XYZ file of C-alpha atoms in Angstrom:
582
model
C 8.801 32.775 -21.723
C 5.631 30.852 -19.625
C 6.185 28.041 -21.810
C 9.905 27.723 -20.740
C 8.817 28.703 -17.298
C 6.095 25.613 -17.277
C 8.476 23.220 -18.866
C 11.457 23.703 -16.419
C 8.293 23.430 -13.786
C 7.409 20.273 -14.597
C 10.818 18.950 -14.997
C 11.998 19.763 -11.366
C 8.346 18.338 -10.089
C 9.095 15.215 -12.500
C 12.512 14.838 -11.062
C 10.882 15.150 -7.815
C 8.463 12.318 -7.969
C 10.882 9.801 -9.834
C 13.553 10.200 -7.286
C 11.390 10.139 -3.916
C 10.287 6.239 -4.015
C 13.963 5.741 -3.713
C 14.631 7.192 -0.863
C 15.126 4.221 1.228
C 16.270 1.150 -1.163
C 19.534 0.521 0.589
C 17.642 1.257 3.954
C 15.846 -1.621 6.241
C 16.094 -5.573 6.606
C 12.645 -6.657 7.571
C 12.647 -10.539 7.737
C 8.704 -11.114 7.718
C 6.776 -9.413 5.254
C 9.337 -7.580 3.225
C 11.567 -11.138 3.445
C 8.547 -13.346 2.360
C 7.784 -11.415 -1.083
C 11.828 -11.784 -1.956
C 11.367 -15.279 -1.065
C 8.459 -16.018 -3.261
C 10.141 -14.173 -5.789
C 13.175 -15.973 -5.307
C 11.766 -19.400 -5.341
C 8.727 -19.171 -7.387
C 7.755 -22.521 -8.905
C 9.092 -24.501 -6.268
C 6.789 -23.304 -3.339
C 3.213 -24.960 -3.891
C 1.476 -23.058 -0.738
C -1.959 -21.620 -2.320
C -0.809 -18.499 -1.386
C 1.866 -18.443 -4.459
C -1.050 -18.810 -6.734
C -3.556 -16.240 -5.409
C -0.329 -13.794 -6.038
C 1.217 -15.403 -9.034
C 1.551 -12.553 -11.246
C 3.217 -10.608 -8.821
C 5.526 -13.674 -7.902
C 6.295 -13.972 -11.695
C 7.110 -10.212 -11.921
C 9.317 -10.389 -9.191
C 11.308 -13.239 -10.266
C 11.979 -11.399 -13.597
C 13.070 -8.386 -12.040
C 15.424 -10.756 -10.064
C 16.985 -11.996 -13.034
C 17.883 -8.407 -14.131
C 21.777 -7.267 -13.058
C 21.824 -6.935 -9.497
C 18.035 -8.087 -8.962
C 19.155 -11.258 -6.698
C 20.428 -8.675 -4.071
C 18.297 -6.774 -1.531
C 18.993 -3.363 -2.861
C 18.778 -4.317 -6.290
C 15.392 -5.694 -5.972
C 14.558 -2.575 -3.872
C 15.476 -0.270 -6.905
C 13.883 -1.725 -9.399
C 10.589 -2.313 -7.422
C 10.758 1.606 -6.909
C 11.576 2.130 -10.219
C 8.201 0.941 -10.909
C 6.613 3.203 -8.760
C 8.127 6.305 -9.668
C 7.284 5.675 -13.543
C 3.887 4.964 -12.807
C 3.954 8.463 -10.440
C 5.004 10.366 -13.797
C 2.411 8.798 -15.730
C -0.478 10.032 -13.588
C 0.917 13.189 -13.007
C 1.125 13.940 -16.323
C -2.056 12.936 -16.955
C -3.337 14.608 -14.096
C -2.020 18.182 -14.733
C -3.955 18.433 -18.233
C -7.260 18.191 -15.960
C -6.030 20.198 -12.667
C -3.603 22.588 -11.068
C 0.031 21.599 -11.448
C 0.073 22.186 -7.616
C -2.620 20.324 -6.774
C -0.878 17.333 -8.877
C 2.225 17.634 -7.283
C 1.340 18.182 -3.669
C -1.293 15.335 -3.834
C 1.350 12.898 -5.603
C 4.358 13.992 -3.163
C 1.704 12.666 0.005
C 0.862 9.670 -1.771
C 4.677 8.865 -2.049
C 5.644 9.562 1.166
C 2.399 7.806 2.487
C 3.679 4.583 1.225
C 3.872 2.512 4.150
C 4.264 -0.724 2.379
C 7.739 -1.907 1.468
C 7.702 -1.303 -2.276
C 8.974 -4.916 -2.979
C 5.293 -6.013 -2.053
C 4.496 -6.241 -5.549
C 1.122 -7.614 -5.391
C -0.006 -4.437 -3.706
C 1.632 -1.992 -5.653
C 0.797 -3.532 -8.843
C -2.753 -3.247 -7.800
C -2.556 0.118 -7.467
C -0.514 0.432 -10.702
C -3.171 -1.471 -12.761
C -6.073 0.236 -10.816
C -4.366 3.667 -11.682
C -3.394 3.292 -15.402
C -6.703 1.690 -16.248
C -8.377 4.865 -14.536
C -6.007 7.043 -16.670
C -6.938 5.020 -19.832
C -10.442 5.032 -19.635
C -10.708 8.758 -18.863
C -8.773 9.227 -21.705
C -10.801 6.935 -23.932
C -13.871 8.852 -22.771
C -12.217 12.524 -23.546
C -11.658 10.687 -26.891
C -15.310 9.670 -27.707
C -16.496 13.051 -26.428
C -14.156 14.298 -29.093
C -15.631 11.741 -31.574
C -12.875 9.917 -32.369
C -14.357 6.723 -32.029
C -11.372 4.427 -33.172
C -9.038 5.892 -30.510
C -11.765 5.413 -28.061
C -12.468 1.525 -29.142
C -8.576 0.715 -29.078
C -8.217 2.312 -25.454
C -11.148 1.114 -23.832
C -10.056 -2.682 -25.519
C -6.430 -2.204 -23.745
C -8.149 -0.807 -20.122
C -10.546 -3.912 -20.565
C -7.446 -6.084 -20.769
C -5.655 -4.293 -18.420
C -8.077 -5.224 -15.633
C -8.429 -8.893 -16.592
C -5.185 -9.550 -16.893
C -4.105 -8.388 -13.216
C -6.643 -10.664 -11.930
C -3.252 -12.692 -11.627
C -1.748 -10.201 -9.837
C -4.334 -10.668 -6.992
C -7.489 -12.423 -7.134
C -9.245 -9.167 -5.358
C -8.322 -7.309 -8.201
C -11.816 -8.917 -9.448
C -13.295 -5.615 -7.761
C -11.628 -3.206 -10.077
C -14.387 -3.734 -12.554
C -16.039 -0.783 -10.441
C -14.197 1.129 -13.167
C -16.846 0.746 -15.770
C -19.200 2.888 -13.710
C -16.707 6.023 -15.189
C -18.005 4.890 -18.465
C -21.657 4.831 -17.365
C -21.171 7.972 -15.474
C -19.736 9.788 -18.431
C -22.641 8.563 -20.330
C -25.427 10.238 -17.663
C -23.769 13.456 -17.698
C -23.361 13.565 -21.629
C -26.879 12.528 -22.165
C -25.890 9.323 -24.329
C -28.477 6.721 -25.435
C -28.452 3.476 -23.633
C -27.581 1.666 -26.306
C -24.392 3.702 -26.677
C -23.593 2.734 -23.325
C -24.104 -0.754 -23.987
C -21.809 -0.380 -26.846
C -19.002 0.757 -24.515
C -19.504 -1.644 -22.262
C -19.289 -4.178 -24.524
C -15.863 -2.776 -25.761
C -14.466 -2.958 -22.322
C -16.303 -6.549 -21.790
C -14.367 -7.631 -24.471
C -10.933 -6.642 -23.591
C -11.480 -7.978 -20.256
C -12.790 -11.195 -21.127
C -9.181 -10.928 -23.280
C -7.181 -10.104 -20.121
C -9.124 -12.940 -18.301
C -8.345 -15.197 -20.676
C -4.251 -14.373 -21.014
C -4.043 -14.634 -17.191
C -5.413 -18.444 -16.983
C -3.161 -19.284 -20.094
C -0.246 -17.694 -18.131
C -1.016 -19.166 -14.785
C -1.341 -22.917 -16.774
C 1.961 -22.491 -18.329
C 4.027 -20.621 -15.828
C 3.008 -22.253 -12.364
C 4.082 -25.799 -11.420
C 0.695 -27.337 -10.813
C -1.087 -24.800 -13.971
C -4.905 -24.746 -13.368
C -5.330 -27.582 -10.621
C -3.587 -25.296 -8.410
C -5.350 -22.362 -9.194
C -8.466 -24.138 -8.457
C -6.901 -25.551 -5.126
C -6.567 -21.997 -4.494
C -9.719 -20.967 -4.642
C -11.072 -23.636 -2.030
C -8.343 -22.531 -0.143
C -9.143 -18.738 -0.003
C -13.001 -19.180 0.286
C -11.503 -21.245 3.639
C -9.254 -17.968 5.056
C -12.392 -15.541 4.780
C -14.611 -18.160 6.640
C -11.855 -18.799 9.365
C -10.442 -15.159 9.866
C -13.098 -12.494 10.858
C -10.977 -9.773 9.524
C -10.647 -11.503 6.059
C -14.471 -11.444 5.598
C -16.419 -9.356 2.938
C -17.874 -7.159 5.623
C -15.244 -6.310 8.133
C -13.118 -5.653 4.706
C -15.949 -3.330 3.308
C -17.095 -1.552 7.030
C -13.295 -1.402 8.951
C -11.986 1.674 6.452
C -15.157 3.660 7.479
C -14.546 3.307 11.159
C -10.995 4.713 11.125
C -12.409 7.610 8.584
C -14.918 8.310 11.045
C -12.373 8.343 13.929
C -10.393 10.806 11.699
C -13.332 12.937 10.805
C -14.301 13.194 14.727
C -10.968 15.139 15.463
C -11.439 17.357 12.983
C -15.019 18.635 13.842
C -13.299 21.209 16.192
C -11.952 23.429 13.522
C -15.220 22.921 11.078
C -17.382 24.514 14.454
C -15.012 27.274 14.492
C -15.318 28.005 11.142
C -18.686 28.079 11.637
C -18.989 30.303 14.834
C -16.203 32.628 13.005
C -18.438 33.308 9.856
C -21.257 33.942 11.916
C -19.141 36.297 14.649
C -18.342 38.259 11.471
C -21.632 38.449 10.023
C -22.986 39.742 13.610
C -20.131 42.151 13.322
C -20.644 43.426 9.924
C -24.506 43.730 10.698
C -23.211 46.131 13.737
C -20.845 47.918 12.131
C -23.313 48.333 8.771
C -20.441 47.625 6.415
C -18.121 44.692 5.287
C -14.753 44.376 7.629
C -12.302 45.636 5.282
C -8.643 47.412 5.610
C -7.135 46.423 9.158
C -10.193 45.307 11.030
C -10.409 42.416 8.117
C -6.785 41.365 8.388
C -6.659 41.420 12.456
C -10.121 39.581 12.394
C -8.326 36.888 9.990
C -4.640 36.641 12.015
C -7.152 36.265 15.376
C -9.224 33.588 14.083
C -6.315 31.639 12.165
C -4.024 31.604 15.640
C -7.045 30.121 17.524
C -7.523 27.387 14.837
C -3.932 26.751 15.636
C -4.393 26.865 19.253
C -7.005 24.337 18.931
C -4.537 22.674 16.622
C -2.130 22.377 19.562
C -4.871 21.396 22.118
C -5.771 18.461 19.887
C -2.217 17.676 19.526
C -1.950 17.495 23.155
C -4.780 15.208 23.635
C -3.493 12.621 21.237
C -4.826 13.242 17.430
C -1.431 12.516 16.388
C 2.617 12.081 16.936
C 5.497 13.564 16.280
C 7.702 10.208 16.323
C 7.675 9.347 12.698
C 8.776 6.139 13.030
C 4.975 5.195 14.099
C 2.000 5.049 11.930
C 0.269 7.436 14.456
C 1.937 10.080 13.111
C -0.130 10.338 9.648
C -2.830 8.274 10.625
C -5.499 10.228 11.850
C -4.089 13.015 9.316
C -4.120 11.028 6.212
C -7.856 9.961 7.671
C -9.443 13.119 7.533
C -7.879 13.633 4.126
C -9.524 10.551 2.705
C -12.879 10.894 4.772
C -13.290 14.609 3.634
C -12.612 13.414 0.196
C -14.890 10.365 0.338
C -17.314 13.183 1.313
C -16.222 16.033 -1.180
C -16.003 13.318 -4.088
C -19.672 12.322 -3.455
C -20.908 15.748 -2.872
C -19.576 16.541 -6.426
C -21.023 13.741 -8.169
C -24.600 14.851 -7.070
C -24.590 18.851 -6.928
C -25.174 21.530 -9.415
C -22.733 24.270 -9.631
C -21.372 25.697 -12.688
C -17.653 25.525 -11.283
C -17.787 21.916 -11.455
C -16.886 20.420 -14.692
C -17.725 17.172 -16.392
C -14.069 16.318 -16.304
C -13.910 16.606 -12.632
C -16.923 14.927 -11.930
C -15.271 11.972 -13.365
C -11.920 12.560 -11.718
C -14.254 12.791 -8.160
C -15.731 9.523 -9.236
C -12.468 7.746 -10.127
C -11.126 9.208 -6.283
C -14.292 7.352 -4.721
C -13.910 4.406 -6.451
C -9.881 3.856 -5.859
C -10.739 4.838 -1.999
C -13.520 2.342 -1.760
C -12.022 -1.010 -3.642
C -8.613 -0.821 -2.306
C -8.919 -2.075 1.065
C -10.907 -5.205 -0.455
C -8.766 -8.490 -0.332
C -6.707 -6.701 2.513
C -7.630 -6.990 6.606
C -5.556 -3.586 7.340
C -8.466 -1.568 7.624
C -7.876 1.895 6.099
C -4.074 0.991 5.700
C -4.227 0.256 1.985
C -6.450 3.332 0.902
C -3.622 5.661 2.812
C -0.892 3.571 0.618
C -2.544 4.224 -2.802
C -3.521 7.864 -3.055
C -1.670 8.400 -6.458
C -5.120 9.331 -8.072
C -7.332 10.105 -4.652
C -4.894 12.351 -3.439
C -4.165 15.135 -5.870
C -7.817 14.972 -6.769
C -9.041 15.275 -3.213
C -7.026 18.375 -2.964
C -8.304 20.015 -5.913
C -11.699 19.313 -4.750
C -11.469 20.597 -1.158
C -9.415 23.512 -2.981
C -12.226 24.296 -5.692
C -15.811 23.466 -3.435
C -15.921 25.329 -0.319
C -16.770 29.153 -0.334
C -13.919 31.426 -1.151
C -14.036 33.167 2.567
C -11.087 33.586 4.307
C -12.323 31.360 7.334
C -13.027 28.031 5.070
C -9.580 28.781 2.880
C -7.728 29.211 6.283
C -8.217 26.219 7.921
C -8.234 24.190 4.826
C -4.819 25.612 4.537
C -3.715 24.830 8.248
C -5.133 21.311 7.451
C -3.154 20.530 4.342
C -0.053 21.812 6.024
C -0.546 19.963 8.902
C -0.995 16.184 6.556
C 1.715 17.234 4.413
C 4.052 18.152 7.293
C 3.081 14.304 8.851
C 3.553 12.706 5.949
C 6.794 14.262 4.663
C 7.962 13.386 8.487
C 6.844 9.791 7.906
C 7.825 8.727 4.528
C 11.476 10.550 5.045
C 11.778 8.524 8.574
C 9.845 5.163 8.419
C 10.851 1.613 6.644
C 8.628 -0.873 7.327
C 9.255 -2.973 10.433
C 12.961 -1.643 10.851
C 12.002 2.056 12.209
C 13.244 2.984 15.487
C 13.524 6.432 17.294
C 16.237 5.189 19.806
C 18.516 2.998 16.639
C 19.453 4.613 13.791
C 19.708 2.317 10.394
C 23.712 2.969 10.145
C 24.972 0.023 9.723
C 25.746 -2.698 6.830
C 25.441 -6.423 6.646
C 29.170 -7.846 6.205
C 30.175 -11.042 4.050
C 26.739 -11.762 2.530
C 26.634 -10.834 -1.387
C 22.486 -10.873 -1.113
C 22.436 -8.214 1.827
C 25.347 -6.101 0.224
C 25.021 -2.247 0.429
C 21.952 -2.421 2.766
C 21.764 -0.683 6.158
C 19.611 -1.611 9.365
C 19.959 -0.746 13.155
C 23.122 -1.995 15.089
C 21.026 -4.978 16.868
C 19.550 -6.400 13.516
C 22.409 -5.966 12.043
C 24.593 -8.152 14.762
C 21.860 -10.622 14.801
C 21.963 -11.260 10.795
C 25.515 -10.956 10.562
C 26.005 -13.986 13.178
C 23.214 -15.893 11.148
C 25.383 -15.028 7.857
C 28.352 -16.096 9.795
C 26.884 -19.681 10.748
C 25.420 -20.354 7.261
C 28.796 -19.857 5.811
C 30.577 -21.882 8.421
C 28.396 -24.752 8.262
C 27.283 -24.823 4.500
C 23.414 -24.263 5.220
C 22.604 -22.806 1.557
C 23.366 -26.295 0.472
C 20.732 -27.438 2.973
C 16.872 -26.349 3.351
C 15.195 -25.122 6.304
C 12.178 -24.773 8.681
C 11.391 -21.267 9.364
C 9.118 -21.068 12.107
C 7.281 -17.287 13.327
C 7.724 -14.123 11.568
C 10.823 -14.752 10.091
C 9.917 -16.290 6.809
C 12.421 -13.614 4.977
C 15.293 -15.592 6.206
C 15.029 -18.038 3.662
C 15.953 -15.146 1.067
C 18.361 -13.061 3.107
C 20.411 -16.273 3.977
C 19.623 -18.210 0.945
C 18.273 -21.290 2.312
C 15.679 -23.048 0.463
C 11.972 -23.952 2.844
C 11.904 -27.638 3.293
C 8.130 -27.288 3.426
C 6.113 -25.791 0.147
C 5.279 -22.792 2.528
C 7.774 -20.624 4.552
C 5.837 -18.600 6.806
C 4.258 -21.808 8.004
C 3.265 -20.551 11.329
C 0.559 -18.435 10.119
C -2.901 -19.621 10.359
C -3.652 -19.801 6.904
C -0.984 -22.736 6.848
C -3.329 -25.125 8.141
C -3.043 -28.412 10.471
C -3.442 -30.731 7.674
C -1.182 -29.121 5.155
C 1.647 -28.778 8.403
C 0.843 -32.621 9.198
C 1.462 -33.670 5.587
C 4.286 -31.959 5.297
C 5.941 -33.324 8.750
C 5.210 -37.041 7.663
C 7.349 -36.356 4.609
C 10.183 -34.763 6.244
C 10.185 -37.505 8.876
C 10.036 -40.081 6.515
C 13.112 -38.166 4.377
C 14.907 -37.785 7.806
C 15.398 -41.563 7.659
C 17.570 -41.350 4.763
C 19.659 -38.256 6.994
C 18.082 -35.807 5.453
C 17.339 -33.566 8.090
C 16.712 -29.451 7.665
C 18.043 -26.700 9.622
C 15.356 -25.654 11.760
C 14.754 -21.163 12.859
C 12.117 -20.246 15.603
C 11.224 -17.073 16.149
C 11.202 -15.877 19.961
C 8.227 -14.283 19.678
C 6.787 -17.692 17.804
C 4.060 -17.873 20.597
C 2.097 -15.150 19.625
C 0.164 -17.355 17.283
C -2.276 -19.033 19.818
C -4.197 -21.547 17.498
C -0.590 -23.113 16.552
C 0.023 -25.094 19.795
C -0.400 -28.814 17.350
C 1.964 -27.572 14.819
C 4.433 -26.508 17.700
C 4.331 -29.680 19.615
C 4.744 -31.395 16.436
C 7.890 -29.722 15.685
C 9.147 -30.285 18.954
C 8.599 -33.929 18.678
C 10.368 -34.271 15.828
C 12.994 -32.355 17.068
C 13.465 -34.267 19.968
C 13.404 -37.857 18.533
C 16.038 -36.417 15.828
C 18.273 -35.660 18.372
C 18.259 -31.476 17.510
C 20.463 -29.119 19.557
C 20.853 -25.576 20.061
C 23.841 -23.951 17.359
C 22.782 -19.997 18.106
C 20.902 -18.196 20.100
C 20.181 -14.470 20.191
C 17.170 -12.017 20.822
C 15.498 -12.715 17.202
C 15.570 -16.341 16.924
C 17.003 -19.840 18.121
C 18.647 -22.201 15.046
C 18.771 -25.756 15.489
C 20.574 -28.705 13.958
C 21.249 -32.167 14.425
C 24.360 -33.472 16.024
């Protein structure tokens, strides 16, 4: 009976974990980041901007998914990318329940899925998380096999993990940092008191797989991209320039800015900790006065009063701005999630060094895996701690397990842990069930469909955006813009995909600082030359294009071209202005 109950429980949890990432497949039309990824997939091979080479593997997978039935629709590609996240979550779940309680694995993964603020089609992020997570699962499984004496299985798994981590550099160059997973091999050797020779042997097997994976990535880059290895080499130089000119992409900023967020979140948790310590001290004083431990009704009254006092503190901190209840905003979860991750780092590092019979070698390996995931995922991003919150698939369940396992089994500590875990659960579920990236508003529901567009069929957005995009769809059909090319200036790169209009430039998001003046000037020179033969692109300029203060030269260049060529306004709304020649 217990076995049947366990199977049913796992089936229900697995079904929930599979379905949750699909919750918003028909919701939201973000024409900046989300649509930009779709544009990269659709025209991969035609766009030559170095960014496309730095995430070539993600674009290749996206291009492949677009070739599947309904893959060239927004809802179709949303569905396929979401299923990747669903399947990955199931792999992690069935791996973790062998090592931690089912409820820790389930709750941690549900929180992880609901905190996925990043659009599911931004594959260079989610493939990074998937490769890192699967690499962790495979390496720990290999270590388990080796500890049990199965050297053959251990070797095959080490090579597989190494290959995966080497090949994933094609997804994003920053994934070179995933080599840090070799620390799991070294730490296991330390725990098991293995010889240096044995640790070196295992490291060598992993490294062999990694080199093979890197070779595979190089070959695929060479045969699968227009400029091959020369484009890859140019991309490396471009990445170097970006990190020098953009402060948020500097290695120091990427390492330190997440910790500023964690420390800010932990600062808000201090009142709970202090009250817990004072409550423990008060109990001890009370027991000394009474000359016996608190039991029965006295103990229950004490615990109830303590919990009520902690809830009062929670209410006060909410009023002072610790979090919000508008789940269309990041603010609703950012500090509770920061507490979870910050506490997880502290607990994870503590598990690595403290001696306690309750902590097994398996627990220590999981703690190290969680710490590695939290520390390395923000590398390559200028989004501070947000990538860590978006990738709690391994770390989330492990953190909850450590928080459950480590503290003393006193009512005071248990109560405050339950309160804070309940808080992050409620906030993450509220956020995840409501928020859609750059198409979320408390004042406007996403209940309006786009008309007359095969690509956008079945997608829902707010009334205002639906009206604006419907106008663009009608204009594109009426004037035959899909048979021409366009220039998209401002945060509207996704219109290229949504309207099925290829970019005249080799990049789509040309207003970004990373698309430098030399690249722009070279492209505009070609466009001016081709316009002499009557080849004029349609020009789309976002209303918020002035937000890029360093792009004055680009704006003046585009303005001069439009004036010299006789461009006129053919449509204007709150989103953008469309220009075409008379």
